Amino acid sequence: MKNHHRLGVALFLIPAMAVFAVYFIYPVGFLVYTSVMKWDSITPMEFVGLDNYRRLLGDGVFHKSLLNTLAWGAAAVFLHIPMAIVVAMILSRKIAGWKFFRTVFFIPNLISTLALAMLWQFIYNGEFGLLNELLRSVGLGAWQRNWLGEMHTAFPALIGQWIFYIGFFMVIFMSFISTIDPALYESAQIDGATGLKQEWHITLPLLKPAVSIAVLLALTDTLKNFEAPFLLTNGGPVNQTMVLSLHIYNKMNAYQYGYANTLAVMLIAIGAVMVLLVRLLFREKDV
Amino acid sequence: MKVNMKVKSKKRSLLLLAVVCAVSLVLQGCVSGESSGRSETGGGEAAGRPVELVFSTHWVGEDGKAGVVQKIVDDFNAQHEGKAKVRIDSIPDDDIYQDKMKTNLATDSLPDIFTFYYNPVESQRYYSSGKLLDLKPYMNDSWAQNMNEDVLSIGRFDDQLLAIPLDQMITPIFYNKSLFEAAGIDTFPQTWDDMIEAAEALKQNGVYAFAMGTGENAWSAMLLYSYIVSSIGGPDVMRNGLDDPAYVQAAELLRQLFAYAPKDAIGATYQQYASHYLNEKAAMIVNGPWMISEFMEKGGEALAAKMGVGTSPAAQNGKGKQGALISGVGWTMAAKKQEDEKRAEYAAKFIEFFTHPGNAKQIFLESGEIFESTNYSIEDGDPIDPISQEILKKLNEAPQTFDYFEGMTSSAVKIEFPAALSGLVLGEYTPEQFVDMLKKANSE
């Protein structure tokens, strides 16, 4: 490449690089820098070396929030996305009313998390909740409980309020399926493959790029997860539903900005590892 | 040749365009940086234009003071038309509001005028930040005469006056007289043993004794805990750290009382547990006079007429006296330090106007909240609602006043309290472990 071409390319890259530096490199650099400080955001910072990182080892709430974040990610990968794939496959067969069902599945994505959280508060409420009413009406009154307030049910209930909102990924998968050449299905049909076999041997393998994107998006969403735990349980009871973002928020509110930023560095590191793993996993399988 | 020239000229144009784009982006960044730095403030310093100030408040929407606060702002704007204008920045939730002000303090983006809850630990952060306007030079004689100097002293720091205390936070134990009567309870419990007996009687009658929950900051449960701790350890117990055995004993009693709370108490937010009280499914709630407007709004005069004002029961061998009330300074009002003298002057003028006896009295009459720092007289003909009258009567009769727990501890303890409390109530923590959790948070 000639020198003036290189200069041209460099100049064109400047705006993007400037935005990247201002909105990513600087904040991350600042996080890393302040993660080794004791800082309440008001008085001057005090260098504490790796004390904040050592504190992570003994921070039971961090451990719990990390486990919950990973469990949420696992639920996204092994339940949420497979459900979206199955529904996308069924609706892509253009069954009767498929457009209606596509809209129904997608609608929750258009509603704010706040409104959905309010709705689920009413469903799970231990005093007048719809779920308890339903259980009572079918003779399962003994199963009634304060779903978001008990140690063993709070986290599953929190996952449960989100797991069925598959509309976003369903639409991604449906658009991918629509690009698959119909001739593949026709020839499979001639060879005697049933509908299920066609999905298994044709649709699923060809969906791999979409699955890769979906897994990546779902995992990064999991790491950023804040609104639902904040609004529905505030991390309780006894931190059973604590997630990393909420733990960071709490530490900031307690004026422990140095430690909050240490947690944020961990969040970024975990995100980076997740992205690498997903890319590695799907690259290995792509031939 | 011509073609080459054209190509070169095109390349030059593209390069020029790229440079222009890059420079404009940088300039835009500078401009937006400036504006973002001023995001919490109004503008209007330019000559001839009125000074615009932002007043961030949660006294908006359904809050009992929303109407009168809006009127005060409108009156101020009318009085200073063409010179200054105050704009309300609404944040309709006091918890979220407090969190936002903390973030604004940390990021140096405080609004021109704002409020924060008085707390000996947390207020120091605001005072020592160097970001608050010293109101002392603006306090003229007429303003000073309107204020109660004893209370004003808590806003003083390093020979400056950085905040003006507003309301007196009195939080009695509201109770439903009809539900008490139906359960055969003649008088409000005088001891905690009486309280458990009353709670049992209410339960037998199909009513929860206490409307409280562990969601958000567990407000009503925290206030009930404050009553129990102070009735055992005395009115000064919260000024001596968390080592007093009263904290553990109080935790055990609070755990027992949660057995008489609604089934959704673990995790219940204020809206949820308050609704049990307003729907007359629970007989008691610890809260401030700002709840009076909710009685009127949800149940009208009929519900308001059933409301009784209870005070602290006594603990066996406790240092606190029966009849005591939680009372202390609540919200304080402050202004951001300004570089522009005009802005500083009008911010101070607004605070003076807001705390003027006429306005303070109007707030009291409309919401029941007592402005502690402002001297105003109550006349016989003033339309004071019966619940506010009862609160004032009980306050005058109270042999002691108690602090409230959240107001005497750090933010870290405030955040830990609901988690530790839910563990206590669910049997995950012993009372000793509950207090240890609070101590650990306090030491971080």
mmCIF file of C-alpha atoms in Angstrom, chain A residues 135-237:
data_model
loop_
_atom_site.group_PDB
_atom_site.id
_atom_site.type_symbol
_atom_site.label_atom_id
_atom_site.label_comp_id
_atom_site.label_asym_id
_atom_site.label_seq_id
_atom_site.Cartn_x
_atom_site.Cartn_y
_atom_site.Cartn_z
ATOM 1 C CA LEU A 135 -52.195 -23.797 42.733
ATOM 2 C CA ARG A 136 -55.000 -23.526 45.256
ATOM 3 C CA SER A 137 -57.655 -23.805 42.572
ATOM 4 C CA VAL A 138 -56.197 -27.084 41.300
ATOM 5 C CA GLY A 139 -55.898 -28.581 44.771
ATOM 6 C CA LEU A 140 -52.185 -27.898 45.224
ATOM 7 C CA GLY A 141 -52.645 -25.410 48.051
ATOM 8 C CA ALA A 142 -49.807 -27.030 49.991
ATOM 9 C CA TRP A 143 -47.387 -25.754 47.338
ATOM 10 C CA GLN A 144 -48.331 -22.128 47.926
ATOM 11 C CA ARG A 145 -45.427 -19.984 49.066
ATOM 12 C CA ASN A 146 -43.770 -16.584 48.883
ATOM 13 C CA TRP A 147 -41.933 -17.458 45.678
ATOM 14 C CA LEU A 148 -39.541 -14.521 45.625
ATOM 15 C CA GLY A 149 -39.017 -14.548 49.387
ATOM 16 C CA GLU A 150 -37.878 -18.077 50.131
ATOM 17 C CA MET A 151 -34.313 -19.322 49.964
ATOM 18 C CA HIS A 152 -34.916 -22.217 47.580
ATOM 19 C CA THR A 153 -37.476 -20.671 45.265
ATOM 20 C CA ALA A 154 -36.310 -17.076 44.816
ATOM 21 C CA PHE A 155 -33.627 -17.675 42.197
ATOM 22 C CA PRO A 156 -35.567 -20.241 40.134
ATOM 23 C CA ALA A 157 -38.552 -17.858 40.225
ATOM 24 C CA LEU A 158 -36.347 -15.021 39.011
ATOM 25 C CA ILE A 159 -35.050 -17.143 36.135
ATOM 26 C CA GLY A 160 -38.597 -18.329 35.467
ATOM 27 C CA GLN A 161 -39.925 -14.811 34.845
ATOM 28 C CA TRP A 162 -37.446 -14.353 31.989
ATOM 29 C CA ILE A 163 -36.804 -17.765 30.512
ATOM 30 C CA PHE A 164 -39.915 -17.855 28.331
ATOM 31 C CA TYR A 165 -39.324 -14.470 26.714
ATOM 32 C CA ILE A 166 -37.665 -16.070 23.714
ATOM 33 C CA GLY A 167 -39.005 -13.683 21.068
ATOM 34 C CA PHE A 168 -35.743 -11.908 20.277
ATOM 35 C CA PHE A 169 -33.728 -15.054 19.571
ATOM 36 C CA MET A 170 -36.717 -16.721 17.925
ATOM 37 C CA VAL A 171 -36.804 -13.945 15.330
ATOM 38 C CA ILE A 172 -33.052 -14.292 14.698
ATOM 39 C CA PHE A 173 -33.417 -18.048 14.178
ATOM 40 C CA MET A 174 -36.488 -17.647 11.977
ATOM 41 C CA SER A 175 -34.667 -15.223 9.710
ATOM 42 C CA PHE A 176 -31.736 -17.650 9.449
ATOM 43 C CA ILE A 177 -34.052 -20.575 8.701
ATOM 44 C CA SER A 178 -35.715 -18.540 5.941
ATOM 45 C CA THR A 179 -32.363 -18.329 4.151
ATOM 46 C CA ILE A 180 -31.939 -22.133 3.986
ATOM 47 C CA ASP A 181 -32.416 -23.414 0.450
ATOM 48 C CA PRO A 182 -35.820 -25.242 0.259
ATOM 49 C CA ALA A 183 -34.250 -27.709 -2.228
ATOM 50 C CA LEU A 184 -32.374 -29.263 0.690
ATOM 51 C CA TYR A 185 -35.651 -30.135 2.409
ATOM 52 C CA GLU A 186 -37.222 -31.332 -0.841
ATOM 53 C CA SER A 187 -34.367 -33.723 -1.573
ATOM 54 C CA ALA A 188 -34.424 -34.954 2.016
ATOM 55 C CA GLN A 189 -38.152 -35.583 1.667
ATOM 56 C CA ILE A 190 -37.554 -37.588 -1.515
ATOM 57 C CA ASP A 191 -34.982 -39.620 0.431
ATOM 58 C CA GLY A 192 -37.700 -40.347 2.999
ATOM 59 C CA ALA A 193 -36.555 -38.073 5.831
ATOM 60 C CA THR A 194 -39.377 -37.120 8.208
ATOM 61 C CA GLY A 195 -39.942 -33.553 9.348
ATOM 62 C CA LEU A 196 -38.056 -34.150 12.592
ATOM 63 C CA LYS A 197 -35.100 -35.711 10.781
ATOM 64 C CA GLN A 198 -35.028 -32.780 8.368
ATOM 65 C CA GLU A 199 -34.792 -30.350 11.259
ATOM 66 C CA TRP A 200 -32.112 -32.399 12.971
ATOM 67 C CA HIS A 201 -29.923 -33.032 9.942
ATOM 68 C CA ILE A 202 -30.505 -29.884 7.887
ATOM 69 C CA THR A 203 -31.850 -26.981 9.938
ATOM 70 C CA LEU A 204 -29.811 -27.440 13.093
ATOM 71 C CA PRO A 205 -26.381 -27.761 11.437
ATOM 72 C CA LEU A 206 -27.084 -24.747 9.231
ATOM 73 C CA LEU A 207 -28.199 -22.712 12.246
ATOM 74 C CA LYS A 208 -24.758 -22.913 13.850
ATOM 75 C CA PRO A 209 -23.701 -19.346 12.951
ATOM 76 C CA ALA A 210 -26.977 -18.008 14.377
ATOM 77 C CA VAL A 211 -26.572 -20.131 17.518
ATOM 78 C CA SER A 212 -23.061 -18.750 17.947
ATOM 79 C CA ILE A 213 -24.370 -15.177 17.782
ATOM 80 C CA ALA A 214 -27.307 -15.997 20.070
ATOM 81 C CA VAL A 215 -25.079 -17.619 22.692
ATOM 82 C CA LEU A 216 -22.749 -14.649 22.625
ATOM 83 C CA LEU A 217 -25.605 -12.156 22.975
ATOM 84 C CA ALA A 218 -27.329 -14.186 25.682
ATOM 85 C CA LEU A 219 -24.168 -14.495 27.763
ATOM 86 C CA THR A 220 -23.285 -10.823 27.496
ATOM 87 C CA ASP A 221 -26.878 -9.948 28.412
ATOM 88 C CA THR A 222 -26.552 -12.231 31.427
ATOM 89 C CA LEU A 223 -23.489 -10.358 32.636
ATOM 90 C CA LYS A 224 -25.298 -7.026 32.308
ATOM 91 C CA ASN A 225 -28.399 -8.374 34.020
ATOM 92 C CA PHE A 226 -29.586 -5.800 36.547
ATOM 93 C CA GLU A 227 -33.162 -4.578 36.222
ATOM 94 C CA ALA A 228 -35.066 -7.770 36.993
ATOM 95 C CA PRO A 229 -33.087 -8.759 40.137
ATOM 96 C CA PHE A 230 -33.089 -5.124 41.298
ATOM 97 C CA LEU A 231 -36.821 -4.664 40.815
ATOM 98 C CA LEU A 232 -38.084 -8.092 41.853
ATOM 99 C CA THR A 233 -35.847 -9.128 44.739
ATOM 100 C CA ASN A 234 -33.090 -6.529 45.163
ATOM 101 C CA GLY A 235 -30.748 -9.508 45.415
ATOM 102 C CA GLY A 236 -32.611 -11.112 48.329
ATOM 103 C CA PRO A 237 -33.479 -13.028 50.327
#
